[in-house]
Coordinates of C-alpha atoms and ligand atoms in Angstrom, one line a residue:
M289 CA 8.1 37.6 22.1
A290 CA 6.8 37.3 25.6
E291 CA 3.3 36.3 26.4
Q292 CA 0.9 37.7 28.9
D293 CA -1.4 35.3 30.8
G294 CA -1.2 32.7 28.2
T295 CA -2.5 35.1 25.5
L296 CA -0.6 35.4 22.3
V297 CA -0.1 38.8 21.0
P298 CA -0.4 39.1 17.2
E299 CA 3.0 39.6 15.5
T300 CA 4.1 39.7 11.9
E301 CA 6.5 36.8 11.5
P302 CA 7.5 35.7 8.1
H303 CA 5.4 32.8 6.6
S304 CA 7.4 29.7 7.2
G305 CA 5.8 27.9 4.3
S306 CA 5.2 24.8 6.4
S307 CA 2.4 22.7 5.1
A308 CA 2.0 20.5 8.1
T309 CA -1.4 20.2 9.7
I310 CA -1.7 20.7 13.5
L311 CA -4.6 19.5 15.6
V312 CA -5.2 21.9 18.5
A313 CA -7.4 20.6 21.4
E314 CA -8.0 23.5 23.7
D315 CA -11.1 24.4 25.8
D316 CA -10.3 28.0 26.3
P317 CA -11.9 29.8 23.3
I318 CA -9.6 32.9 23.4
F319 CA -6.4 30.9 23.7
R320 CA -7.6 28.5 21.0
R321 CA -8.4 31.3 18.5
L322 CA -5.1 33.0 19.2
L323 CA -3.2 29.8 18.9
Q324 CA -4.9 29.1 15.6
N325 CA -4.1 32.5 14.2
R326 CA -0.5 32.3 15.2
L327 CA 0.0 28.8 13.8
Q328 CA -1.7 29.8 10.5
S329 CA 0.5 32.8 10.2
W330 CA 3.4 30.4 10.4
G331 CA 2.0 28.5 7.4
Y332 CA 0.5 25.5 9.3
R333 CA -2.9 24.2 8.5
V334 CA -4.9 24.1 11.7
I335 CA -7.8 22.0 12.9
T336 CA -9.2 23.1 16.3
V337 CA -11.4 21.1 18.7
E338 CA -12.9 22.2 22.0
N339 CA -12.3 19.2 24.1
G340 CA -10.5 15.8 24.4
A341 CA -13.5 13.7 23.4
E342 CA -13.9 15.7 20.1
A343 CA -10.1 15.3 19.5
W344 CA -10.3 11.5 20.1
E345 CA -13.3 11.2 17.7
L346 CA -11.4 13.1 15.0
L347 CA -8.3 11.0 15.5
Q348 CA -10.3 7.8 14.7
Q349 CA -10.7 9.1 11.1
P350 CA -8.2 8.3 8.3
H351 CA -5.6 11.0 7.4
T352 CA -5.5 12.7 10.8
P353 CA -2.8 15.3 11.6
D354 CA 0.6 14.0 12.9
L355 CA 1.3 17.1 14.9
L356 CA -0.9 17.6 18.0
I357 CA -1.1 20.4 20.5
L358 CA -3.1 19.2 23.4
D359 CA -4.2 21.2 26.4
W360 CA -3.7 19.3 29.7
I361 CA -6.8 20.5 31.4
M362 CA -10.0 20.1 29.5
P363 CA -13.4 18.9 30.6
G364 CA -14.1 15.2 30.1
V365 CA -11.2 13.6 28.3
D366 CA -8.2 15.7 29.3
G367 CA -4.8 16.0 27.5
I368 CA -3.2 13.3 29.6
E369 CA -5.9 10.8 29.0
L370 CA -5.8 11.7 25.3
C371 CA -2.0 11.0 25.2
R372 CA -2.5 7.6 26.8
R373 CA -5.3 6.7 24.4
I374 CA -3.2 7.8 21.4
R375 CA -0.2 5.8 22.5
E376 CA -2.2 2.7 23.3
K377 CA -3.6 2.5 19.8
Q378 CA -1.1 1.1 17.3
R379 CA -1.0 3.4 14.3
D380 CA 0.9 3.3 11.1
R381 CA 2.3 6.7 11.7
Y382 CA 3.7 8.2 14.9
Q383 CA 1.9 11.3 16.2
Y384 CA 4.0 14.0 17.8
I385 CA 2.3 15.4 20.9
L386 CA 3.0 18.8 22.4
L387 CA 1.2 19.0 25.8
V388 CA 0.3 22.5 27.0
S389 CA -0.5 23.3 30.6
G390 CA -0.4 25.9 33.3
K391 CA 1.2 23.3 35.5
D392 CA 4.9 23.9 35.9
E393 CA 5.9 21.4 38.6
K394 CA 8.6 18.9 37.6
Q395 CA 6.5 15.9 38.5
E396 CA 3.7 17.3 36.3
V397 CA 6.1 17.5 33.4
V398 CA 7.2 13.9 34.1
A399 CA 3.6 12.7 34.3
G400 CA 2.9 14.4 30.9
L401 CA 5.9 12.7 29.2
E402 CA 5.1 9.4 30.9
A403 CA 1.6 9.6 29.5
G404 CA 3.0 9.7 26.0
A405 CA 3.7 13.4 25.3
D406 CA 6.8 14.2 23.3
D407 CA 7.2 17.7 24.6
Y408 CA 5.8 20.0 27.1
L409 CA 5.1 23.8 27.2
T410 CA 3.9 25.7 30.2
K411 CA 1.4 28.6 29.8
P412 CA 2.0 31.4 29.3
F413 CA 4.7 30.7 26.8
D414 CA 6.9 32.5 24.4
T415 CA 5.8 32.2 20.8
G416 CA 9.4 31.9 19.6
E417 CA 9.7 28.8 21.9
L418 CA 6.5 27.4 20.6
R419 CA 7.6 27.8 17.1
A420 CA 11.0 26.2 17.8
R421 CA 9.4 23.3 19.5
L422 CA 7.0 22.8 16.6
R423 CA 9.9 22.8 14.2
A424 CA 11.6 20.1 16.4
G425 CA 8.4 18.0 16.1
T426 CA 8.2 18.6 12.4
R427 CA 11.8 17.4 12.0
I428 CA 11.0 14.2 13.8
L429 CA 7.9 13.7 11.7
T430 CA 9.8 14.4 8.5
L431 CA 12.4 11.8 9.6
Q432 CA 9.5 9.4 10.2
L433 CA 8.1 10.0 6.8
K434 CA 11.5 9.3 5.2
L435 CA 11.7 6.0 7.2
I436 CA 8.2 5.0 6.2
Q437 CA 9.0 5.7 2.5
A438 CA 12.3 3.7 2.8
R439 CA 10.4 0.8 4.4
E440 CA 7.7 0.9 1.7
A441 CA 10.4 1.0 -1.1
L442 CA 12.0 -2.1 0.5
R443 CA 8.7 -3.8 0.9
F444 CA 8.0 -3.1 -2.8
R445 CA 11.4 -4.4 -3.9
A446 CA 11.0 -7.5 -1.8
T447 CA 7.6 -8.4 -3.3
H448 CA 8.0 -7.1 -6.9
D449 CA 10.0 -8.1 -9.9
D450 CA 12.6 -5.4 -10.7
L451 CA 12.2 -5.6 -14.5
T452 CA 8.5 -5.7 -15.0
G453 CA 7.2 -4.1 -11.8
L454 CA 4.8 -7.1 -11.4
W455 CA 4.6 -9.2 -8.3
S456 CA 7.6 -11.5 -7.7
R457 CA 7.2 -15.2 -7.9
G458 CA 7.1 -15.6 -4.1
A459 CA 4.6 -12.9 -3.6
T460 CA 2.4 -14.3 -6.5
L461 CA 2.3 -17.7 -4.9
H462 CA 1.5 -16.2 -1.5
L463 CA -1.3 -14.1 -3.0
L464 CA -2.6 -17.1 -5.0
N465 CA -3.0 -19.0 -1.8
G466 CA -4.9 -16.2 -0.2
E467 CA -7.2 -16.0 -3.2
L468 CA -7.8 -19.8 -3.1
Q469 CA -8.7 -19.6 0.6
R470 CA -11.0 -16.6 0.0
G471 CA -12.7 -18.5 -2.9
L472 CA -13.3 -21.5 -0.7
R473 CA -14.8 -19.3 2.1
S474 CA -17.1 -17.4 -0.3
G475 CA -17.8 -20.5 -2.6
T476 CA -16.5 -18.8 -5.7
S477 CA -14.1 -20.1 -8.3
T478 CA -10.6 -18.9 -8.7
G479 CA -8.8 -19.0 -12.1
I480 CA -5.1 -19.3 -12.9
L481 CA -3.4 -18.5 -16.2
M482 CA 0.2 -19.5 -16.9
I483 CA 1.5 -17.3 -19.7
D484 CA 4.7 -18.2 -21.5
L485 CA 6.2 -16.1 -24.3
D486 CA 6.8 -18.2 -27.5
H487 CA 10.3 -18.7 -28.8
F488 CA 11.6 -16.0 -26.6
K489 CA 15.1 -17.2 -26.9
R490 CA 14.9 -16.2 -30.6
V491 CA 14.0 -12.6 -29.6
N492 CA 17.1 -12.4 -27.5
D493 CA 19.2 -14.1 -30.2
T494 CA 17.9 -11.7 -32.9
Y495 CA 17.7 -8.4 -31.1
G496 CA 19.9 -8.9 -28.0
H497 CA 19.0 -9.1 -24.3
V498 CA 18.3 -5.3 -23.8
V499 CA 15.5 -5.5 -26.4
G500 CA 14.4 -8.8 -24.9
D501 CA 14.1 -7.1 -21.5
S502 CA 11.9 -4.3 -23.0
V503 CA 9.7 -6.9 -24.7
L504 CA 9.3 -8.7 -21.4
K505 CA 8.4 -5.5 -19.6
E506 CA 5.8 -4.5 -22.3
A507 CA 4.3 -8.1 -22.3
G508 CA 3.9 -7.9 -18.6
H509 CA 2.2 -4.5 -19.0
R510 CA -0.2 -5.8 -21.7
I511 CA -1.1 -8.8 -19.5
I512 CA -2.1 -6.5 -16.6
Q513 CA -4.1 -4.4 -19.1
A514 CA -6.0 -7.5 -20.2
L515 CA -7.0 -8.4 -16.7
R516 CA -9.8 -7.0 -14.6
P517 CA -8.9 -4.4 -12.0
Y518 CA -9.1 -6.9 -9.1
D519 CA -7.1 -9.6 -10.8
F520 CA -3.3 -9.7 -10.4
A521 CA -0.3 -11.0 -12.2
G522 CA 3.3 -11.8 -11.3
R523 CA 6.4 -12.8 -13.1
Y524 CA 6.6 -16.5 -12.4
G525 CA 9.9 -17.2 -14.2
G526 CA 12.1 -15.8 -16.9
E527 CA 9.6 -15.2 -19.7
E528 CA 6.6 -16.7 -17.9
F529 CA 3.8 -14.9 -16.1
L530 CA 1.1 -16.1 -13.7
A531 CA -2.2 -14.4 -13.5
V532 CA -4.7 -15.1 -10.7
L533 CA -8.4 -14.3 -11.3
S534 CA -10.8 -14.2 -8.3
N535 CA -14.5 -14.9 -8.6
C536 CA -14.0 -16.2 -12.1
T537 CA -16.0 -18.7 -14.2
Q538 CA -14.5 -20.9 -16.9
D539 CA -16.1 -18.6 -19.4
D540 CA -14.5 -15.5 -17.8
L541 CA -11.1 -17.3 -17.7
E542 CA -11.3 -18.2 -21.4
K543 CA -12.3 -14.6 -22.4
I544 CA -9.6 -13.0 -20.3
A545 CA -6.9 -15.5 -21.4
E546 CA -7.8 -14.8 -25.0
R547 CA -7.7 -11.1 -24.4
A548 CA -4.2 -11.4 -22.9
R549 CA -3.0 -13.6 -25.8
G550 CA -4.4 -11.0 -28.3
A551 CA -2.9 -8.1 -26.4
I552 CA 0.6 -9.6 -26.8
A553 CA 0.3 -11.0 -30.3
D554 CA -1.8 -8.4 -32.1
K555 CA 0.5 -5.4 -31.9
L556 CA 4.2 -5.2 -32.5
I557 CA 6.2 -4.3 -29.4
S558 CA 8.2 -1.1 -30.1
T559 CA 11.3 -1.1 -28.1
G560 CA 13.0 1.9 -29.6
A561 CA 15.7 -0.3 -31.1
A562 CA 13.3 -2.6 -32.9
D563 CA 9.7 -3.4 -33.4
V564 CA 9.3 -7.0 -32.2
S565 CA 6.6 -9.5 -33.0
V566 CA 6.0 -11.9 -30.1
T567 CA 3.3 -14.3 -29.1
A568 CA 2.4 -16.2 -26.0
S569 CA 0.9 -19.6 -25.1
I570 CA -1.4 -19.8 -22.2
G571 CA -2.5 -22.6 -20.0
G572 CA -5.3 -22.1 -17.5
V573 CA -7.3 -23.8 -14.8
V574 CA -10.3 -22.8 -12.8
T575 CA -11.7 -24.3 -9.6
A576 CA -14.0 -23.8 -6.7
N577 CA -12.8 -26.9 -5.0
D578 CA -10.3 -27.4 -2.2
I579 CA -7.3 -28.3 -4.4
P580 CA -3.8 -27.4 -3.3
D581 CA -2.1 -24.6 -5.3
L582 CA 0.7 -26.9 -6.5
E583 CA -1.9 -29.3 -8.0
L584 CA -3.6 -26.4 -9.8
L585 CA -0.4 -25.0 -11.1
S586 CA 0.5 -28.5 -12.4
V587 CA -2.8 -28.6 -14.3
A588 CA -2.2 -25.1 -15.8
D589 CA 1.3 -26.1 -16.6
S590 CA 0.1 -29.2 -18.5
A591 CA -2.3 -27.1 -20.4
L592 CA 0.4 -24.7 -21.3
Y593 CA 2.7 -27.5 -22.4
E594 CA -0.2 -28.8 -24.6
A595 CA -0.7 -25.3 -26.0
K596 CA 3.0 -25.1 -26.9
R597 CA 3.0 -28.6 -28.4
T598 CA -0.1 -28.0 -30.5
G599 CA 1.2 -24.8 -32.3
R600 CA 1.8 -22.0 -29.7
N601 CA 0.0 -18.6 -29.6
R602 CA -3.1 -20.3 -28.2
V603 CA -5.0 -20.7 -25.0
L604 CA -5.8 -24.1 -23.4
I605 CA -7.8 -24.5 -20.2
G606 CA -7.1 -27.7 -18.2
S607 CA -10.1 -29.3 -16.5
C608 CA -9.8 -29.8 -12.8
E609 CA -12.3 -31.6 -10.6
A610 CA -11.6 -32.6 -7.1
D611 CA -11.1 -36.3 -6.8
P612 CA -13.5 -37.6 -4.0
T613 CA -11.4 -40.7 -3.5
Q614 CA -8.1 -38.7 -3.0
P615 CA -8.7 -35.4 -1.1
G616 CA -6.4 -32.6 -2.3
K617 CA -6.0 -34.2 -5.7
A618 CA -7.4 -33.1 -9.0
L619 CA -9.4 -35.7 -10.8
A620 CA -8.8 -34.9 -14.5
R621 CA -5.6 -33.5 -15.9
R622 CA -6.3 -33.6 -19.6
P623 CA -6.6 -30.1 -20.9
T624 CA -9.6 -29.3 -23.0
L625 CA -9.1 -27.3 -26.1
T626 CA -10.9 -24.0 -26.0
T627 CA -9.3 -22.0 -28.9
Ligands
GH3_921 P1 9.0 -21.7 -25.9 O1 8.1 -21.2 -27.0 O2 9.1 -23.2 -25.9 O3 8.7 -21.2 -24.6 O4 10.5 -21.2 -26.3 P2 11.4 -20.2 -25.5 O5 12.5 -19.8 -26.4 O6 10.6 -19.0 -25.0 O7 11.8 -21.0 -24.2 P3 13.1 -21.3 -23.5 O8 12.7 -21.7 -22.2 O9 13.9 -22.2 -24.3 O10 13.8 -19.9 -23.4 C1 13.4 -18.9 -22.6 C2 14.3 -17.7 -22.9 O11 13.9 -16.6 -22.1 C3 15.7 -18.0 -22.6 C4 16.1 -16.8 -21.7 O12 17.4 -16.3 -22.1 C5 15.0 -15.8 -21.9 N1 14.9 -15.0 -20.7 C6 14.5 -15.4 -19.4 N2 14.6 -14.4 -18.6 C7 14.9 -13.3 -19.3 C8 15.1 -11.9 -19.0 O13 15.0 -11.5 -17.8 N3 15.5 -11.1 -20.0 C9 15.7 -11.5 -21.2 N4 16.1 -10.7 -22.2 N5 15.5 -12.8 -21.6 C10 15.2 -13.7 -20.6
MG922 MG1 -7.9 24.0 29.5
MG923 MG1 8.9 -19.4 -23.7
MG924 MG1 9.4 -20.5 -20.3

């Protein structure tokens, strides 16, 4: 349908069912209102602002629209300046910009695109053309969304263990280092728990690997449930898990370790094929000192070894003081019995 003087004439187009949100920045109140009505009749959600400064302010907030219709000529921050600002700021998501103007000169169109607009419409314009151009923009944004989802799925797979969904070994060690640094900066203690399922080979030998896998998955889940919301756990090895507890006293560490041990041991794991009884031995360490991760892991490992040696299904916390004579070394390695 043709337009007169940039004004949109109401028409009864079928609802497109689109759920995209469009930000319209337009200083002409009549054109703004008509544009809003038309876009809404096509199924878009619409946010309108009267000038570029308002649009820019709105775009600083989280969850802003990805589809923008910007008027070129507005008082203060105009559409071109807005395009430049949007493109200068690195965002997670790309925003598709349709620039609207009464200017029709080729060099004006080029200037608009150079400033960062994706497409250009000259007033007065045909609503059919506007609709088609918005669909083109939506197609690009949909493609972008799929790419982001694919990237996130890859990122998840690269940092998580396939079977349990917990952090992978590499990611766990990376996060552990981050927590240790954070603990040092804030002067708080960080705790580590090394959790190893007892006689897990027997589980596989008795019930088979498929059941063994289900048990591992459920054990990982129970460990996560036993932790505080801001702690994290990863699969450190085959049937071994590593939990990292930030801002954690020795008392906290013992309580949480005991909770994790009980969570695994106290209730049979139902796998569908069999109800399996399994226990875990846990070695821990807590420190506020500048001790390298490998040193801490070695203390936790020694405690775990001791827990295995002295009967399994138990928690032992190794003591770990910084050795003033050997920076980066733990002073005491002998685990102290806590349960
Ligand atoms: P311990 O109490 O001394 O830890 O005995 P264990 O049998 O648990 O220890 P060991 O290290 O001898 O055996 C670990 C077993 O865990 C052997 C291995 O087949 C099993 N395992 C490791 N990864 C997986 C896995 O992804 N799935 C299954 N089903 N089993 C696994
Ligand atoms: Mg204007
Ligand atoms: Mg084991
Ligand atoms: Mg093991």
